[in-house]
């Protein structure tokens, strides 16, 4: 009888293992088919329809514009939003008091500083597309103004389930696979080119730069790896989410186990994690200087699901194995991390979300031309740090982009 039970248990174990292998292979195949790595051309009709439907952006106000985009992934329709800062607008904005700007304004009035006189008269040098992070959306007026005054047509995307693209009933910030964002990024790239052409008379010959923050930095890297034919002029990754901010055991044992479990229970809720200290450090109602929509970027993280953990973890694993991006890549991060549950002044000059050592460790895996820079005193979003710190982050960003474009020009010669 004892031998029989052992044999029965062995058979059950073998069957369970075989079932898991078969099920896992099916899930992996389905995940990979979300994007083959070959870009499906975006419909010209859809792009022009989105362009024609552009409206003034309600969140930021004029001159910002927003354009609705719809994509279909695996039979599921997603809504996303492209935000435009019309090229040349920094000249007009320079004469407007920042305090009257609404969401995204800077309490110190610094958003209009360093904007060069007559910037709007400059010829457009390239296009920048900004991708926000988790529990986030685009509200950084200062970034748009600085990009414009540096000669770049600026656009940002609010990904599906985020910010302007969020609708009642959506699981805010949720995802199941990083690849599900690729079609809306494809759409955003094409729409940005069309809009720039209409405004300036130039488009497809212009270099295109991707800037990604946190989870958006991971997404931008993954996207560029999957779109080598685009030959992006440069990538700038602002505190990218290259690894979970846990100890070695959790990162290398617990997270992989949870990721496997998520194949069976992707919609299992784990509630909200993290503390609100980072939000306190940036929100002008607390200790920071930034005003934004707290329904779209909340102090507490949105409800999270096992499927989100798996989606992020699978993208991180691919990065850890090594990407082959040939575009110049700049990885920026702060010089310290602080994730204590109790508030302290350290939250005002350290990364309160990710471990900067993890970012430094994985940065070389992004591509063949990676530059890593430390910005002392930087918050998780370096561009939301105090003025002297973010000015340094912006200087490093635009110097790198300028150098990358000069490299392209030399290569063309």
XYZ file of C-alpha atoms in Angstrom:
413
model
C 0.000 0.000 0.000
C 2.847 2.362 0.912
C 4.576 1.733 -2.420
C 1.304 2.294 -4.229
C 0.874 5.697 -2.554
C 4.410 6.694 -3.471
C 3.841 5.689 -7.082
C 0.531 7.562 -7.137
C 2.124 10.704 -5.699
C 4.950 10.409 -8.217
C 2.477 10.156 -11.081
C 0.519 13.136 -9.797
C 3.750 15.140 -9.560
C 4.813 14.171 -13.097
C 1.375 15.019 -14.494
C 1.408 18.363 -12.661
C 4.857 19.196 -14.016
C 3.896 18.216 -17.556
C 0.695 20.252 -17.274
C 2.622 23.293 -16.063
C 5.208 22.971 -18.843
C 2.486 22.704 -21.474
C 0.457 25.552 -19.985
C 3.537 27.748 -19.543
C 4.656 27.171 -23.123
C 1.205 28.169 -24.327
C 1.256 31.356 -22.243
C 4.759 32.256 -23.411
C 3.783 31.713 -27.032
C 0.735 33.926 -26.576
C 2.839 36.621 -24.900
C 5.368 36.605 -27.726
C 2.676 36.842 -30.401
C 1.560 40.213 -29.025
C 4.453 41.621 -31.015
C 6.619 39.728 -33.487
C 9.304 42.410 -33.532
C 8.239 43.446 -37.026
C 6.354 46.730 -36.957
C 2.877 46.633 -38.472
C 2.436 49.911 -40.375
C 0.022 52.280 -38.685
C -2.982 53.111 -40.837
C -2.563 56.531 -42.471
C -6.321 57.001 -42.144
C -6.177 56.391 -38.388
C -3.255 58.787 -37.984
C -4.944 61.588 -39.901
C -8.216 60.978 -38.093
C -6.406 61.332 -34.761
C -4.704 64.498 -35.996
C -8.002 66.000 -37.142
C -9.535 65.211 -33.744
C -6.899 67.125 -31.783
C -8.125 69.483 -29.073
C -6.615 71.895 -26.572
C -5.286 69.967 -23.609
C -7.599 70.408 -20.636
C -5.038 69.398 -18.002
C -2.235 71.759 -19.058
C -4.120 74.349 -21.095
C -2.988 76.191 -24.198
C -0.758 75.892 -26.115
C -0.688 72.155 -25.299
C -2.773 69.928 -27.575
C -3.944 66.354 -27.131
C -4.817 63.644 -29.647
C -6.732 60.456 -28.918
C -5.334 57.180 -30.280
C -6.934 53.735 -30.396
C -5.092 50.480 -30.907
C -6.024 46.818 -30.842
C -3.838 44.185 -29.188
C -4.895 40.559 -29.142
C -8.484 41.524 -29.825
C -8.550 44.097 -27.008
C -8.930 47.791 -27.760
C -6.809 50.316 -25.875
C -7.098 54.096 -25.610
C -3.983 56.248 -25.357
C -3.288 59.966 -25.716
C -0.544 61.946 -27.433
C 0.209 65.378 -25.941
C 1.882 68.029 -28.093
C 3.686 71.204 -27.168
C 3.507 72.985 -30.553
C 6.969 73.799 -31.822
C 7.962 77.408 -31.163
C 5.578 77.820 -28.209
C 8.361 78.493 -25.696
C 8.688 82.084 -26.953
C 5.066 82.819 -26.126
C 5.173 80.873 -22.865
C 8.252 82.774 -21.739
C 6.122 85.883 -21.342
C 3.358 84.151 -19.383
C 3.456 83.846 -15.593
C 3.931 80.207 -14.684
C 1.564 80.421 -11.714
C -1.370 80.857 -14.099
C -0.525 77.691 -16.003
C -2.674 75.177 -14.072
C -1.694 71.547 -13.568
C 2.024 70.957 -13.828
C 3.039 74.484 -12.903
C 6.112 75.137 -10.804
C 5.637 76.837 -7.485
C 8.924 78.712 -7.778
C 8.103 80.006 -11.245
C 11.193 78.300 -12.632
C 9.498 76.542 -15.531
C 10.096 79.522 -17.799
C 13.707 80.108 -16.832
C 16.512 79.352 -19.257
C 14.122 79.600 -22.219
C 16.111 81.278 -24.940
C 14.785 84.408 -26.561
C 13.666 83.776 -30.103
C 13.729 80.010 -29.758
C 10.623 79.691 -31.902
C 12.532 81.066 -34.877
C 14.984 78.174 -34.781
C 14.611 75.404 -37.344
C 13.361 72.180 -35.824
C 16.272 69.813 -35.149
C 14.398 66.674 -34.185
C 11.431 65.142 -32.414
C 11.301 64.075 -28.761
C 8.727 61.574 -27.482
C 8.464 61.282 -23.695
C 7.086 58.149 -21.974
C 5.987 58.432 -18.337
C 6.405 55.887 -15.551
C 4.079 53.793 -13.392
C 1.332 55.636 -11.467
C 2.132 58.639 -13.627
C 1.162 60.770 -16.615
C 2.626 63.741 -18.474
C 2.427 67.064 -16.616
C 6.016 68.389 -16.841
C 5.560 71.714 -18.635
C 9.143 72.665 -17.929
C 10.420 69.654 -19.873
C 8.347 70.608 -22.913
C 9.517 74.217 -22.775
C 13.176 73.290 -22.458
C 12.943 70.799 -25.330
C 11.229 73.381 -27.520
C 13.733 76.112 -26.734
C 16.534 73.639 -27.539
C 15.048 73.186 -31.005
C 13.051 69.964 -30.618
C 9.401 69.295 -31.392
C 8.101 67.834 -28.125
C 5.481 65.152 -27.601
C 4.484 62.926 -24.686
C 2.209 59.923 -24.452
C -0.233 59.010 -21.715
C -0.287 55.225 -22.043
C -3.501 53.254 -21.794
C -5.068 53.108 -18.323
C -3.013 56.175 -17.360
C -3.664 59.900 -17.021
C -5.713 61.364 -19.858
C -6.270 57.843 -21.228
C -7.808 56.557 -17.974
C -11.557 55.927 -17.934
C -13.912 54.761 -15.164
C -13.726 50.987 -14.891
C -10.072 50.812 -15.988
C -7.472 49.293 -13.709
C -5.263 52.344 -13.470
C -1.667 51.688 -14.500
C -2.265 47.961 -15.043
C -0.581 45.830 -17.705
C -0.106 42.168 -18.589
C 2.772 42.423 -21.048
C 5.050 45.311 -21.993
C 4.467 44.425 -25.625
C 0.851 45.541 -25.347
C 2.138 49.141 -25.399
C 4.091 48.760 -28.640
C 1.205 49.530 -31.050
C 0.357 52.780 -29.265
C 4.015 53.782 -29.289
C 4.100 53.001 -33.032
C 0.997 55.189 -33.429
C 2.524 57.985 -31.339
C 5.740 57.979 -33.394
C 3.848 58.251 -36.686
C 1.415 60.863 -35.391
C 4.260 62.967 -33.973
C 5.964 62.888 -37.369
C 2.777 63.919 -39.184
C 2.083 66.769 -36.755
C 5.677 68.012 -36.981
C 5.530 67.924 -40.764
C 2.302 69.924 -40.764
C 3.742 72.528 -38.385
C 7.242 72.853 -39.817
C 7.194 71.376 -43.308
C 9.644 68.666 -42.221
C 9.146 65.293 -40.589
C 10.433 61.935 -41.798
C 13.984 63.196 -42.258
C 14.047 64.399 -38.662
C 15.787 62.299 -36.009
C 13.530 60.967 -33.265
C 14.573 60.726 -29.612
C 12.836 58.670 -26.905
C 12.888 59.745 -23.251
C 11.498 57.317 -20.674
C 11.100 57.616 -16.919
C 11.079 54.654 -14.474
C 8.733 51.984 -15.926
C 8.688 54.143 -19.056
C 12.478 53.781 -19.202
C 12.145 50.007 -19.183
C 9.401 50.220 -21.808
C 11.391 52.577 -24.065
C 14.367 50.200 -23.940
C 12.235 47.145 -24.723
C 10.462 49.009 -27.524
C 13.681 50.255 -29.155
C 15.102 46.716 -28.957
C 12.036 45.484 -30.847
C 12.122 48.273 -33.441
C 15.714 48.307 -34.774
C 14.558 49.561 -38.168
C 13.420 52.833 -36.583
C 17.063 53.756 -35.847
C 16.158 56.156 -33.046
C 18.654 59.007 -32.763
C 19.033 58.548 -29.002
C 17.397 57.175 -25.870
C 17.424 58.954 -22.511
C 16.400 56.823 -19.532
C 15.548 58.747 -16.374
C 15.853 56.387 -13.342
C 14.676 53.369 -15.375
C 12.858 50.467 -13.681
C 15.465 47.821 -14.465
C 14.820 45.782 -11.312
C 12.456 45.566 -8.367
C 13.642 47.426 -5.287
C 13.898 44.409 -2.977
C 16.723 42.371 -1.488
C 18.492 39.643 -3.472
C 16.295 36.816 -2.164
C 13.022 38.529 -3.073
C 14.284 39.679 -6.486
C 15.785 36.343 -7.498
C 13.486 33.825 -5.789
C 10.159 35.310 -4.698
C 9.493 37.506 -7.758
C 10.177 34.674 -10.270
C 7.855 32.357 -8.292
C 5.122 35.011 -8.214
C 5.660 35.580 -11.939
C 5.037 31.879 -12.624
C 1.979 31.873 -10.363
C 0.650 34.882 -12.277
C 0.174 32.706 -15.369
C -2.705 31.046 -13.520
C -3.948 34.024 -11.483
C -3.116 37.204 -13.444
C -6.073 39.095 -11.973
C -5.309 38.222 -8.357
C -5.079 41.504 -6.459
C -2.186 42.217 -4.098
C -3.592 45.602 -3.126
C -1.467 48.731 -3.082
C 2.202 48.681 -2.130
C 4.795 51.286 -1.291
C 4.732 54.364 0.917
C 3.716 57.932 -0.040
C 7.036 59.597 0.802
C 8.097 60.094 -2.814
C 4.799 61.831 -3.493
C 5.391 64.037 -0.451
C 8.794 65.005 -1.891
C 7.359 66.324 -5.166
C 3.826 67.529 -4.364
C 3.624 71.264 -3.668
C 0.883 70.555 -1.118
C 3.517 68.689 0.915
C 7.266 69.363 0.630
C 7.731 69.630 -3.144
C 6.994 72.277 -5.763
C 4.865 70.499 -8.348
C 1.138 70.632 -8.926
C -0.520 67.699 -10.676
C -3.712 65.633 -10.819
C -3.610 63.339 -7.780
C -6.366 61.182 -9.261
C -3.946 60.280 -12.068
C -0.750 60.286 -9.997
C -1.764 59.245 -6.507
C 0.175 59.284 -3.244
C -0.596 55.586 -2.793
C 0.116 53.310 -5.749
C -2.931 51.955 -7.606
C -4.254 48.479 -6.888
C -1.759 45.978 -8.287
C -2.257 42.497 -9.705
C -0.044 39.458 -10.159
C -0.249 39.944 -13.915
C 1.398 43.366 -13.575
C 4.303 41.828 -11.655
C 4.722 39.200 -14.371
C 4.558 41.759 -17.186
C 7.262 43.908 -15.637
C 9.387 40.941 -14.551
C 9.366 39.337 -18.015
C 10.527 42.605 -19.611
C 13.256 42.983 -16.995
C 14.452 39.419 -17.649
C 14.835 40.168 -21.346
C 16.838 43.279 -20.474
C 19.013 41.347 -18.016
C 19.873 38.872 -20.769
C 21.030 41.839 -22.830
C 19.510 44.111 -25.461
C 21.323 45.052 -28.669
C 20.228 48.653 -29.144
C 22.655 50.473 -31.435
C 21.309 53.956 -30.705
C 23.251 56.060 -28.187
C 21.669 55.571 -24.755
C 21.979 57.834 -21.716
C 21.030 56.319 -18.354
C 20.540 58.879 -15.601
C 20.036 58.182 -11.896
C 20.495 59.782 -8.493
C 23.374 59.149 -6.112
C 21.414 57.561 -3.239
C 18.241 55.631 -2.478
C 15.836 56.042 0.420
C 12.867 53.709 0.951
C 12.290 54.094 4.688
C 8.612 54.089 5.642
C 9.186 57.061 7.932
C 9.556 60.502 6.380
C 12.990 62.100 6.535
C 14.782 64.942 4.748
C 16.732 62.289 2.816
C 13.569 61.834 0.746
C 14.253 65.286 -0.723
C 17.574 64.363 -2.321
C 17.483 60.580 -2.926
C 15.562 58.160 -5.118
C 12.587 57.149 -2.986
C 11.342 54.441 -5.374
C 14.205 52.426 -6.916
C 17.701 51.315 -5.900
C 20.213 53.402 -7.861
C 22.787 50.590 -7.593
C 20.440 48.275 -9.508
C 20.116 50.896 -12.251
C 23.888 51.257 -12.447
C 24.347 47.467 -12.521
C 21.930 46.770 -15.377
C 22.554 49.879 -17.516
C 25.310 48.245 -19.645
C 22.802 45.577 -20.727
C 20.708 48.103 -22.665
C 22.881 48.331 -25.751
C 26.259 48.859 -27.325
C 26.551 52.630 -26.754
C 25.452 53.241 -23.183
C 26.533 56.241 -21.114
C 25.618 56.246 -17.413
C 25.524 59.506 -15.463
C 24.874 60.147 -11.778
C 22.952 63.283 -10.817
C 23.796 64.088 -7.207
C 20.800 64.990 -5.075
C 18.315 63.671 -7.632
C 14.849 62.401 -6.804
C 13.378 59.351 -8.530
C 12.214 61.617 -11.356
C 15.353 63.681 -11.807
C 13.433 66.343 -13.717
C 11.270 66.960 -10.631
C 14.214 67.482 -8.283
C 15.080 70.892 -6.828
C 16.056 73.458 -9.445
C 19.860 73.174 -9.377
C 19.642 69.375 -9.567
C 17.098 69.219 -12.351
C 18.995 71.891 -14.280
C 21.989 69.539 -14.184
C 19.781 66.643 -15.330
C 18.431 68.727 -18.208
C 21.934 69.862 -19.173
C 23.157 66.264 -19.288
C 20.061 65.265 -21.264
C 20.235 67.894 -23.991
C 24.019 67.825 -24.260
C 23.763 64.086 -24.871
C 20.976 64.488 -27.436
C 22.878 67.254 -29.214
C 26.039 65.143 -29.358
C 24.077 62.145 -30.638
C 22.581 64.238 -33.426
C 25.979 65.606 -34.356
C 27.186 62.008 -34.543
C 24.369 61.232 -36.974
C 25.254 64.227 -39.114
C 28.918 63.166 -39.248
C 27.890 59.640 -40.198
C 25.699 60.989 -43.011
C 28.603 63.083 -44.309
